Every structure is written in C-alpha cells, then in structure tokens.
Short mmCIF file of C-alpha atoms in Angstrom, two decimals:
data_model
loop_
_atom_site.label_atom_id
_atom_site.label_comp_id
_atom_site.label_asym_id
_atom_site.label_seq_id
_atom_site.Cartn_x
_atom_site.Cartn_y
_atom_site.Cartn_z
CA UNK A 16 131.90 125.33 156.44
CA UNK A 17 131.40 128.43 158.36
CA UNK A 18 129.58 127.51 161.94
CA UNK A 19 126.01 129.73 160.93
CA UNK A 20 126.33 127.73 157.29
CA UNK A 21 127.36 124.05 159.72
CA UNK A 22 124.05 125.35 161.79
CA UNK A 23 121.92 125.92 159.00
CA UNK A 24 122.76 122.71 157.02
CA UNK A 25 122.04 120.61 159.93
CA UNK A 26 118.81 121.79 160.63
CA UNK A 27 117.90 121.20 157.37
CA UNK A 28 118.90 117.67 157.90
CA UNK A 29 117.54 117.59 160.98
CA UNK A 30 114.00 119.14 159.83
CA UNK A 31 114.38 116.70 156.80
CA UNK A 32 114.20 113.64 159.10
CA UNK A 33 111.55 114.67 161.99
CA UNK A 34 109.45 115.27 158.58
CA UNK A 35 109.58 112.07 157.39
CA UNK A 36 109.01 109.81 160.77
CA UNK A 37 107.62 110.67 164.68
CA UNK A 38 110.43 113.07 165.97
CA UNK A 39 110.68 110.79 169.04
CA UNK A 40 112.09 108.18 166.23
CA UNK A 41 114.74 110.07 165.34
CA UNK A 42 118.38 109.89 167.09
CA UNK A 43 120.83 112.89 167.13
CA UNK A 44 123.16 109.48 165.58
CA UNK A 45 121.27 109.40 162.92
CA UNK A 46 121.15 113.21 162.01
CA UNK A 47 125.33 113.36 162.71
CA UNK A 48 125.32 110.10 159.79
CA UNK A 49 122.92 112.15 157.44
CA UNK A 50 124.88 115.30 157.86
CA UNK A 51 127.96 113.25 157.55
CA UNK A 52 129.53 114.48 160.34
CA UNK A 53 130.58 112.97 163.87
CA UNK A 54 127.91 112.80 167.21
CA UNK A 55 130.01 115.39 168.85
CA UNK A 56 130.09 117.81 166.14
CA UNK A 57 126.63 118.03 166.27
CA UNK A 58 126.81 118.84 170.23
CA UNK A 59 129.06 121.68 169.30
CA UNK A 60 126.36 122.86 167.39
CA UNK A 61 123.14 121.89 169.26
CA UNK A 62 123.44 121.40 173.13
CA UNK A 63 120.44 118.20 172.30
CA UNK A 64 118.32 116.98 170.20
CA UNK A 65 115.13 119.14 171.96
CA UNK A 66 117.02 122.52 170.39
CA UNK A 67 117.70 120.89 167.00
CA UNK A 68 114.24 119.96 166.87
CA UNK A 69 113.06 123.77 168.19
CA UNK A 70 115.25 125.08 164.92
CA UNK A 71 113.83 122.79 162.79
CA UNK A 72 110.31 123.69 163.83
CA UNK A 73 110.97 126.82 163.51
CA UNK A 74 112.12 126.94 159.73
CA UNK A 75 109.56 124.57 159.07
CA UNK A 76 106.90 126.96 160.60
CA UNK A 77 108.65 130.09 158.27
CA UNK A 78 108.06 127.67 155.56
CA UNK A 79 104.36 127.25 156.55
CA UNK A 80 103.87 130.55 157.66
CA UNK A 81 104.93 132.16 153.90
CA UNK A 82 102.53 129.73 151.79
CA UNK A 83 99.74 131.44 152.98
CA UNK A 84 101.22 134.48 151.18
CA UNK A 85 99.86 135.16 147.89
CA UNK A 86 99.35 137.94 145.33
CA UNK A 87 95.95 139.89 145.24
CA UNK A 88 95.31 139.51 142.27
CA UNK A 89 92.37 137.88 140.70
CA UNK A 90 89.42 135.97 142.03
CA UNK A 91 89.61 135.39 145.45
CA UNK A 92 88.11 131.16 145.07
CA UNK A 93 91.38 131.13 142.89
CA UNK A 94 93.75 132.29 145.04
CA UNK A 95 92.39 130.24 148.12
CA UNK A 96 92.67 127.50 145.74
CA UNK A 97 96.38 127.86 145.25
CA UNK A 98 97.10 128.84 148.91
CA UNK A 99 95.09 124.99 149.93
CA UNK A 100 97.55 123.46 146.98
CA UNK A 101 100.42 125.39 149.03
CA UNK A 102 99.34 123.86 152.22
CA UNK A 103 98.96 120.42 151.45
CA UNK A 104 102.32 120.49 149.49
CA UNK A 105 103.73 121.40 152.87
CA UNK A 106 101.53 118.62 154.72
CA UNK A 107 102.59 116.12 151.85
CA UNK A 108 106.63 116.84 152.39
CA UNK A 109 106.55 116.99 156.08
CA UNK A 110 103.63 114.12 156.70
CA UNK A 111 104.87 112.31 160.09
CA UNK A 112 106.53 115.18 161.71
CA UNK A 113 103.21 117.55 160.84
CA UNK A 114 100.98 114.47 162.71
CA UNK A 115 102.97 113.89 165.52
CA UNK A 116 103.21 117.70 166.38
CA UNK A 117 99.55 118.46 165.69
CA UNK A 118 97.94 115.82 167.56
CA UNK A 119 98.15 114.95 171.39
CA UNK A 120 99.84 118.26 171.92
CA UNK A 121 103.22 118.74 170.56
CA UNK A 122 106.02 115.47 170.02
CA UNK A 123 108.13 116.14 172.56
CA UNK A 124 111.54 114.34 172.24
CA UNK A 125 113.01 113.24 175.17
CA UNK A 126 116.22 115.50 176.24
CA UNK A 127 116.86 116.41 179.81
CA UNK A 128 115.40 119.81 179.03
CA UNK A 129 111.90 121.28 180.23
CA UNK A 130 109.40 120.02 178.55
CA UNK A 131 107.28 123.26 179.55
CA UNK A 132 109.52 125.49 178.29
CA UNK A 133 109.35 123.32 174.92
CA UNK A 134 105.55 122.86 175.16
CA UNK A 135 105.26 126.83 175.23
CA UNK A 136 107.76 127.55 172.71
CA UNK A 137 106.38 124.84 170.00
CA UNK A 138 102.90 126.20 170.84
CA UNK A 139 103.73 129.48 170.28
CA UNK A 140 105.09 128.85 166.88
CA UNK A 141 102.14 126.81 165.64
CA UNK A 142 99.81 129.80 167.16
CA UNK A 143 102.49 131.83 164.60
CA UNK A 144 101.86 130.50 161.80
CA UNK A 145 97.78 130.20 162.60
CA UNK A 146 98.23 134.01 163.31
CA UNK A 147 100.41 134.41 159.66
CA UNK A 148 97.25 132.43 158.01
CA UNK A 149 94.58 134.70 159.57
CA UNK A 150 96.28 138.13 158.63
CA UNK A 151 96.96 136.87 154.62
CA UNK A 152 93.18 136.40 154.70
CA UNK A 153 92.17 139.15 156.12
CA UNK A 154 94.28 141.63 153.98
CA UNK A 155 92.71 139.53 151.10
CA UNK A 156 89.36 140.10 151.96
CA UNK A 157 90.49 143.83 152.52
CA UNK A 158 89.33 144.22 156.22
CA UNK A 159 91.53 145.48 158.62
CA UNK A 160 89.49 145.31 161.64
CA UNK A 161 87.79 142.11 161.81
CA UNK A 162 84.13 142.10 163.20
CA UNK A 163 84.04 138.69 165.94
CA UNK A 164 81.75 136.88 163.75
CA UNK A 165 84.34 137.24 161.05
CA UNK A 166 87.65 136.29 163.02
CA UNK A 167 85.28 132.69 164.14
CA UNK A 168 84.68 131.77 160.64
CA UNK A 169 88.18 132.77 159.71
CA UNK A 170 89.75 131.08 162.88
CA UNK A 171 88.00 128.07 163.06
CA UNK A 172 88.10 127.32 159.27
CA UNK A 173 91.89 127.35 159.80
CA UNK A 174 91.35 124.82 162.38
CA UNK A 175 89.28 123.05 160.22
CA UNK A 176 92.08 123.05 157.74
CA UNK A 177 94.28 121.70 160.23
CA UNK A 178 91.87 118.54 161.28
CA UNK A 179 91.55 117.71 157.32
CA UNK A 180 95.14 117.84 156.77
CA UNK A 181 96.07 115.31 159.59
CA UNK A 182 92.65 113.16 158.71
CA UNK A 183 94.30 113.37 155.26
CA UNK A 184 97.64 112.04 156.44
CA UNK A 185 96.11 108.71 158.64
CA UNK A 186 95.77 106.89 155.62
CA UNK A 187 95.15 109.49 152.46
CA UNK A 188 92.07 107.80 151.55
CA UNK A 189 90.43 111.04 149.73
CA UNK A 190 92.88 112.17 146.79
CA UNK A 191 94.34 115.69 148.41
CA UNK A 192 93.15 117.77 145.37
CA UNK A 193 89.64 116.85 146.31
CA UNK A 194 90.19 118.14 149.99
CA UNK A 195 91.84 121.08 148.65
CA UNK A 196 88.97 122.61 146.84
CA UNK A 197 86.76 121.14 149.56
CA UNK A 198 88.15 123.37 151.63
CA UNK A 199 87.87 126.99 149.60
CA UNK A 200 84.29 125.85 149.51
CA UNK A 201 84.06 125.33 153.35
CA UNK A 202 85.65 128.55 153.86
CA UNK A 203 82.39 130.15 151.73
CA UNK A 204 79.97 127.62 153.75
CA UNK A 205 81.20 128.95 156.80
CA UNK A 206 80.98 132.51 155.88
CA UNK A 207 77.70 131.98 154.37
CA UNK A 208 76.07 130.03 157.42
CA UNK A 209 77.32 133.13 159.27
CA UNK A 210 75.97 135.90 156.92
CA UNK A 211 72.75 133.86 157.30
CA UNK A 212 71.83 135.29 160.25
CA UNK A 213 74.38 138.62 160.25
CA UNK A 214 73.83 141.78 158.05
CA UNK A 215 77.52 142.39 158.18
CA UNK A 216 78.44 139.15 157.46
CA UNK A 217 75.95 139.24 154.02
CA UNK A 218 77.64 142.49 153.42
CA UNK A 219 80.93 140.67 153.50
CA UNK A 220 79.98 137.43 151.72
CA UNK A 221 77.85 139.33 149.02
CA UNK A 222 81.39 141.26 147.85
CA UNK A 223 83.58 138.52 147.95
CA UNK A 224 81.11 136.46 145.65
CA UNK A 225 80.71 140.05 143.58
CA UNK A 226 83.81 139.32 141.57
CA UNK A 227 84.07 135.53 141.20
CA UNK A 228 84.19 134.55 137.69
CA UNK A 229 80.81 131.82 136.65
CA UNK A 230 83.86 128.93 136.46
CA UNK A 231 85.29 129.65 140.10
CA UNK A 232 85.03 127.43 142.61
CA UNK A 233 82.17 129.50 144.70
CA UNK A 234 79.93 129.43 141.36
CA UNK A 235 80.56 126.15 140.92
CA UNK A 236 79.91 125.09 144.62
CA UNK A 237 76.77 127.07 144.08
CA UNK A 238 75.43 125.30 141.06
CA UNK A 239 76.51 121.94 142.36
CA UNK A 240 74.55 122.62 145.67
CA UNK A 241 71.36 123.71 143.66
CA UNK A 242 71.12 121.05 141.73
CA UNK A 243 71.49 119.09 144.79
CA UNK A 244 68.61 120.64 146.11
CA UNK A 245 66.72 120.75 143.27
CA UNK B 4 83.39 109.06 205.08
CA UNK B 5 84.83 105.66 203.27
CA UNK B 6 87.70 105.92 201.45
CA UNK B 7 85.93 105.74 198.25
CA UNK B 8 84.00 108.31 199.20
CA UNK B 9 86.70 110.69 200.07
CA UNK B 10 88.18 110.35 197.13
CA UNK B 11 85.20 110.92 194.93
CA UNK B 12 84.53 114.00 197.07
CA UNK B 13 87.96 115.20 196.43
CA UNK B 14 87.79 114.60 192.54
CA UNK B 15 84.75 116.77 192.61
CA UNK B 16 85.97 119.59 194.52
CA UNK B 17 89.48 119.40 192.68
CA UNK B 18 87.31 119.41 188.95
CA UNK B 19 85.09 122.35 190.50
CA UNK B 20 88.86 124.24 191.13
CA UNK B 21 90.26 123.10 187.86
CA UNK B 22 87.69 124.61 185.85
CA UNK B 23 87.42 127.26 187.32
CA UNK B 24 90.95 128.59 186.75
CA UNK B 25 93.55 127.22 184.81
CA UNK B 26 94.78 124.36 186.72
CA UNK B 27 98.55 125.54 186.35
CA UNK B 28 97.23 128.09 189.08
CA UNK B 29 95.46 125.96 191.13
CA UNK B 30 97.33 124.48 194.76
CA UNK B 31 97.07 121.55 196.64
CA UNK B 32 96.57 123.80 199.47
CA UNK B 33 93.10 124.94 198.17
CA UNK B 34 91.73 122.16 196.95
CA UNK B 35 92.67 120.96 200.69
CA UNK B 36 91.26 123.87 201.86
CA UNK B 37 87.70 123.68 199.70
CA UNK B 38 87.37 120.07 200.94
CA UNK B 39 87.81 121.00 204.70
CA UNK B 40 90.73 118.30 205.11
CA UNK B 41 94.26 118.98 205.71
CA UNK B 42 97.26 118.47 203.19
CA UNK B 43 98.92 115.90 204.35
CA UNK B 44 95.10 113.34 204.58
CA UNK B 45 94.49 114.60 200.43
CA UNK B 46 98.17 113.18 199.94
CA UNK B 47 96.63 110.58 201.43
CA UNK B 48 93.83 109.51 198.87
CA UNK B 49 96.08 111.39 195.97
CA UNK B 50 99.71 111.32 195.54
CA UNK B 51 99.92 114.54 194.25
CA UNK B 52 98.04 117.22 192.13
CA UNK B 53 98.74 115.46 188.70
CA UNK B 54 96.95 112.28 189.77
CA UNK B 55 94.59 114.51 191.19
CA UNK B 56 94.05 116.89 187.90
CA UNK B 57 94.18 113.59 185.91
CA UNK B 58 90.91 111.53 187.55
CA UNK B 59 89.30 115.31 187.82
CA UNK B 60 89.91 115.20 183.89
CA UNK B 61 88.19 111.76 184.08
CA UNK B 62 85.16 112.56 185.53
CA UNK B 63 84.67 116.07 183.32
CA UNK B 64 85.29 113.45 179.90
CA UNK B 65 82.86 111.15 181.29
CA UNK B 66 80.68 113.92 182.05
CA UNK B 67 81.19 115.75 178.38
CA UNK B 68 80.71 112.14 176.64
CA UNK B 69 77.56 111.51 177.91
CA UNK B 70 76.58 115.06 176.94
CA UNK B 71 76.31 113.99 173.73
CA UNK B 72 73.58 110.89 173.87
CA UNK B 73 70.69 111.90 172.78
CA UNK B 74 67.46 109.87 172.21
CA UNK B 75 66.53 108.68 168.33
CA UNK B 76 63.19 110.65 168.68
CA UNK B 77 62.19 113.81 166.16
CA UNK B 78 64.25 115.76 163.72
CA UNK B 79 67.84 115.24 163.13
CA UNK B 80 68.23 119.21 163.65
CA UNK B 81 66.29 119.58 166.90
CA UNK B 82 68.49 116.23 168.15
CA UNK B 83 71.84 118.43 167.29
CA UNK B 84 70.60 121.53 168.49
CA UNK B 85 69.93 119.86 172.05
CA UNK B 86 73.00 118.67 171.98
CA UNK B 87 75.09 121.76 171.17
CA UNK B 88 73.28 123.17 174.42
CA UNK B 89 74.54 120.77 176.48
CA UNK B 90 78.07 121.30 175.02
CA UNK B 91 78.12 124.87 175.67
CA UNK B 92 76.47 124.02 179.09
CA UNK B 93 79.59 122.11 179.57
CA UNK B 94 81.87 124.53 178.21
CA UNK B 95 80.56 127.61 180.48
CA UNK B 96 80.86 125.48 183.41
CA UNK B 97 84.54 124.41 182.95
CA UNK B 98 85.58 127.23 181.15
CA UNK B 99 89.15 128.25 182.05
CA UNK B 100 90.37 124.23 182.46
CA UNK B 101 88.82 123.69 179.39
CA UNK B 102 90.83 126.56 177.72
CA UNK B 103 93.54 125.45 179.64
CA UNK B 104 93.40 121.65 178.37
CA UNK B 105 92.51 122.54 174.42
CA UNK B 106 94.75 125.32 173.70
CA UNK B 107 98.36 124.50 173.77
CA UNK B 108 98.35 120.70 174.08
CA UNK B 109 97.10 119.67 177.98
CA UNK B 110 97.38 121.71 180.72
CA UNK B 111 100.42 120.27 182.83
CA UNK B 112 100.70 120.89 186.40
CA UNK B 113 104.18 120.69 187.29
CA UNK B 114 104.46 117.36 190.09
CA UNK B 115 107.58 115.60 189.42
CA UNK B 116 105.48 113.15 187.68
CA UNK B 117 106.98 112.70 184.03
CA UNK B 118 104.69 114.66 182.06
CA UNK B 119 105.04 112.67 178.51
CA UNK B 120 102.80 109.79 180.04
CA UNK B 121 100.56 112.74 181.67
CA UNK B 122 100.69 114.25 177.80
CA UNK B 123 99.27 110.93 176.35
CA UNK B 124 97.19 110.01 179.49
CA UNK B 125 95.53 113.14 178.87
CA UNK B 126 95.16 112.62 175.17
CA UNK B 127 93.89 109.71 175.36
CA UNK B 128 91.20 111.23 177.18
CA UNK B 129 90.35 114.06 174.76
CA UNK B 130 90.60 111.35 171.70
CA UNK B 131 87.67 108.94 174.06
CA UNK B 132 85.34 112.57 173.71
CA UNK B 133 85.84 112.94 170.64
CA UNK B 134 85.18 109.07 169.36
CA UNK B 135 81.88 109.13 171.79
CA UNK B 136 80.53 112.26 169.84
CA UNK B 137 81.86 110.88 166.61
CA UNK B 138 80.05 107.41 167.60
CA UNK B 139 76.56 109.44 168.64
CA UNK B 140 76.35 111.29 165.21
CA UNK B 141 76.78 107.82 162.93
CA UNK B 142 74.39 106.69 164.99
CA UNK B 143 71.78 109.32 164.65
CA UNK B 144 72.04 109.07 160.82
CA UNK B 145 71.52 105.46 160.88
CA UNK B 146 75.27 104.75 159.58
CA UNK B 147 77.45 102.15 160.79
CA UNK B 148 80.29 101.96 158.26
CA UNK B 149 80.86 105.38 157.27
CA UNK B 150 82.90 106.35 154.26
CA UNK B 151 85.98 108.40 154.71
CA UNK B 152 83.88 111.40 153.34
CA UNK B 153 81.45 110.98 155.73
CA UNK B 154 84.08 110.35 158.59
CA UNK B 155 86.11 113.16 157.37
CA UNK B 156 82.75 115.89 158.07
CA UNK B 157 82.19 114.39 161.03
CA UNK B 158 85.59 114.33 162.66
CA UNK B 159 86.42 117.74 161.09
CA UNK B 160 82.78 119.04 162.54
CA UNK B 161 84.11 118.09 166.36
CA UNK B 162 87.23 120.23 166.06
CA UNK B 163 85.19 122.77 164.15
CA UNK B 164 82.95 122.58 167.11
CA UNK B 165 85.99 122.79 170.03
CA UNK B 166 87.58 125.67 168.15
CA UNK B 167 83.95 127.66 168.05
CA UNK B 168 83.85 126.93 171.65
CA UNK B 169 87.40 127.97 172.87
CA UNK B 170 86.85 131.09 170.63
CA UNK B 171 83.76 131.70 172.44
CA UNK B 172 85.23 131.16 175.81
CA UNK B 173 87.78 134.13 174.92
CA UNK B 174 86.09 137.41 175.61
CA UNK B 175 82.10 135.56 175.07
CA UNK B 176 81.62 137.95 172.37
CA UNK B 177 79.23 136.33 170.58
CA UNK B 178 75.99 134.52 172.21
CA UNK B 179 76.40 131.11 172.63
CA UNK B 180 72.78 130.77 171.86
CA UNK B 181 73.82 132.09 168.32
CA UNK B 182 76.79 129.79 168.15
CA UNK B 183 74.66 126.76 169.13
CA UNK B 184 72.66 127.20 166.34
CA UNK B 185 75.77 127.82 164.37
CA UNK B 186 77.39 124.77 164.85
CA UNK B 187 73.94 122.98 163.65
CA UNK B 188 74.09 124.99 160.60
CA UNK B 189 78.16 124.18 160.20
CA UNK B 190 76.74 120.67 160.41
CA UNK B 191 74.50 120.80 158.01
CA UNK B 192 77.09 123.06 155.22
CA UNK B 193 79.66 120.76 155.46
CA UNK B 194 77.74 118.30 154.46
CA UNK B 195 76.54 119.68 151.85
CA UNK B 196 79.82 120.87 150.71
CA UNK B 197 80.88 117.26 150.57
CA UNK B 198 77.65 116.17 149.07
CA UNK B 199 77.86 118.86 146.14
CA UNK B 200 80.85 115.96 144.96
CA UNK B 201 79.92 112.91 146.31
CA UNK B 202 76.56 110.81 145.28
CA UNK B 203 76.82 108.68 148.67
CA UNK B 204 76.83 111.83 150.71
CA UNK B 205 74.48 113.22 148.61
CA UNK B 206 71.88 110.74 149.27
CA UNK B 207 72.69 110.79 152.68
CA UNK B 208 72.30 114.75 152.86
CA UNK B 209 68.96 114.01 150.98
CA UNK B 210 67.84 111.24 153.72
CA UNK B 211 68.96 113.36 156.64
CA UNK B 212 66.73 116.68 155.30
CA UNK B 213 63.81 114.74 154.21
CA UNK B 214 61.98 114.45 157.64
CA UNK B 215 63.48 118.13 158.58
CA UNK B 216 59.71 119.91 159.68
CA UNK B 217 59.78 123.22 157.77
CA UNK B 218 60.48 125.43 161.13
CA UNK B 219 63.87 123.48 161.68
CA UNK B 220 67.32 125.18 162.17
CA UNK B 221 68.00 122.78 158.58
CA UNK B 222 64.99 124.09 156.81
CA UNK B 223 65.49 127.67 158.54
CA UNK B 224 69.40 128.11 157.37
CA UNK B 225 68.34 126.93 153.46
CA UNK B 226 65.67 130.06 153.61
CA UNK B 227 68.13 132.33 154.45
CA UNK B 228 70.56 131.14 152.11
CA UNK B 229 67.79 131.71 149.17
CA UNK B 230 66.95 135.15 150.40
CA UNK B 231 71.00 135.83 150.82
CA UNK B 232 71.20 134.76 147.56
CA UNK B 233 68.62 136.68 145.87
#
C-alpha cells in the first residue's frame, strides 16, 4: 500500500472503532490489530492516537456535513424528510462516538498533546458541519440573506436536532422514524411560532407551505393538530 | 474577615469577572486586584484560577437552578413566561462566561490543573441545570413519571432554550422580550408536535391548555396561528 492509501485505510479503521464505543475506550493496539498491521506502523503514520482520532473526525464530519445535501426538487416536507432519514443513518452507524463527542464537550483521548488545541479544532469541525446544515437549508428555502429571526429558527432547530439525536441514542426508546418526521414538523413549528408574531417570517412560512402537496408532512401535521384542537 | 468569608467574597468577585469576559481572558491579577487583596493571600484561599473559575461556576449553577422554581399558582403560560425572564435575566448578566462555557464545550483556563476532570467537573455542573429545570417543568404539569415523549420535549426544549439564548447573546439582535415569549410559544409547539402522534401527550397538551385564560401567551400564539393560517 501506498502511505496516503496506508493513511486513509487506517482512519477508516480508526473512525470505524471510535464509532462504535467512547473514543477514550479505544487503544491505538487495538486499531494496529484491526488494521492488521504492527503498533509501530501505525506511529509511522499517526504521531498518537489524539491525530488519528482528529482524521477520523474529520471524515466523519465530511460524511455528516454532505447528508444535508440534497436535490431541490420537489416538496420541501419531502426533502427534509429524507435529509432527517440521512442524519439519523449517520447517528445510527456512528452511535457511541457521536454521544461521547456531543455531550460534555468533546471526548478527548488522552495523548500527551494539548487538549486546547484539540478542544478548538474538534469544535471547529462540529461548528462545520452545523454551518454545512444551515447553508443546504437556506439555499432550499431560496434566501440568500437570512433575516435574524430566520437564522434562530434555522440555528436552533439544528440544535434541536442534535439534542434528539443523542436523547435518541441513551436508550432508543422512540423508534427513529418517528423522531425523524418529528423533526420536519418541528422545523415548521418553529418557523410558524416565529411568523406568529413576524410579517417576514409569515411571508416566509406562507411560501414554503404554498407548494406542499395535501399528503406532505406539513399538511398532515396541520390536520393532525386541528383535529387535536378541535 | 473569616476565612469563609474571604473566600465567598472572592467567588463573587471572581463570578462578577468571569462573566463579564470570557474567563480565558480573565487574570489572577485582577480578580486580586477587584478584591483589594494581594496575589499571593487569593493563592491563599484558592490554589489557582481553575479552582477559582470552578466554585465561581458553582455559585452561577446554583444561582441559574433556582431561577427556575416557580410557585404552582395561575396559568401554566404566565408560570413559563416568568421564568424565561429570569433566564434571560441570568443570561444578560453573565453573558460572555456564559458564551464562553456553552459554546465549544467549557471554557478552560489554562492552570496546570488536568483539564479532563475540569471538562467533566464542569459538565457535571451544566447537566445539575439542566435536570433542575427539567425537574421544575414535570412538576408544574403535575407529572412524575414522564414518558420518553414527554421527556424527549422537555429535554430537547432546554437546549432549544440555551441555543436561543447564546444566539441572542451574539450581536442581541432580536429583543429578548420577544424571545422570552418565544421560548413559551416553542414550549407550547413542541408539544403539540408530539401530541399531533401521541394520545398520552395529547391529553396532556389538552390538560395543560384547559385552564390557559384567553389573554395567555398559549391562547395568544393559537390566534395567530388561525389568522396565519387563514
């Protein structure tokens, strides 16, 4: 193997196993024996297990970062819909590593290096892929410059998205397709809550609801919540 | 003064410093300085500006916590309300260490202290906030074994809450009066959301609206809806 193929095939490995337990669990021993190559070899590699871990979060965040991408094309419930599906696909494969990253600040393995430096870098690439989420809905809702009122709801629905996923993962007690379309219709809550009380807002919230087809997810949230009130 | 004394005076001036700016920028020096003592006697009650920045963290949770009691008296929206003005009280008043704190996992201030058991010290902190609001909201809806739907819009709510309020804090570009009422509303559509699928939430959306008086933010948000709708 070339080195850049050796590189790449290890963090794969290496992503592959701070997915599926705490990265603190994980020993550079253990990623050498899945890679099937010596302790050493990975050194020449990796200087640690804190840049090996960097890599993999940053592949993993590329991964993240391109689900949010989808075609504009269709009803816009629908394509949230598929973009949630995306997401919790993602949450689903990389369950342990996702948790122990997201909550109490990022997992930071133990290596001799700066934990600053490390703090900073994995917070940057979380704030990435936050950052890749917000554009893809933007361009989808065809605004370029985004009123503040409409970068909240946007920004704190993908934090919302966030806190279900990892509520999700301590103990999946709610079957994920249920969450997923529970959270395309907390998107349109939020918007609508803020379009209650902000003409631009309604503006925005009237045309996204213009095109939804009567068996999208908005409609349906709609008719479910009248006959609730009803 | 008594030692005791000194110390609490110390945690308060250090807090007052701490939220002020981030607390990355904040020195010994000056929080010497604001108390009118000399370096060496705050090395004396402290051993260094961790410990310091961690019982100044202590006080502002215990502070924040208690923010959100609330007596069982009147409408469920009013109680809310009240209490989202006492968060954003809180939130002005800290607002840089807060930012500091929330955004990027905790705010460490470099002290030669190992920083993983500051991480989880600090943490654990954050998570005793956020289980005193969660405990305060069953409580005000009469629930003591809530369903994982019902925990799920409740735990989800608190981070939607911290991520309005660290948007807020960046730039204040929308009134936090606005936002206050907001996060009532969020409350309430969440709920709803989760109710439009769920017949236990339902009812308890139904129980929690019934004594709403018709000038509440609950009644107030489903008018608008209706005329947004129509």
């Amino acid at each position: 193997m070339g080195v850049e193929e050796r590189r790449q095939q290890l963090i794969g490995v290496a992503l592959d196993l701070f997915s599926r337990r705490s990265p603190d669990e994980v020993s550079i021993d253990e990623i050498a024996s899945a890679a099937g190559i010596s302790r050493p070899l990975v050194y020449h590699y990796f200087p640690g297990k804190l840049s090996l871990y960097e890599a993999a979060l940053k592949r993993a965040s590329e991964d993240l970062a391109s689900r949010f991408e989808e075609p504009h094309e269709g009803p816009l419930g629908a394509r949230l819909l598929r973009v949630m599906r995306r997401f919790f696909d993602f949450v689903d494969d990389h369950g342990p590593g996702f948790s122990a990253l997201m909550r109490g600040g990022p997992a930071v393995p133990a290596d001799g290096v700066g934990s600053k430096e490390h703090t900073s870098a994995t917070n940057a690439l979380i704030d990435s892929v936050r950052q890749a989420a917000y554009d893809q809905i933007l361009s989808h809702l065809n605004v370029t410059d985004a009123s503040p009122r409409l970068e909240l709801v946007i920004r704190t629905w993908i934090s919302l998205a966030e806190s279900t996923a990892l509520i999700w993962l301590d103990g999946r007690r709610i079957p994920r397709s249920d969450l997923e379309r529970q959270l395309v219709h907390d998107f349109a809550a939020l918007a609508a809550v803020s379009a209650a009380y902000d003409p631009d807002m309604a503006a925005l919230v009237r045309a996204m609801v213009e095109d939804e087809p009567a068996d999208g997810p908005f409609a349906e949230l709609a008719g479910r919540l009248i006959t609730l009130a009803s």
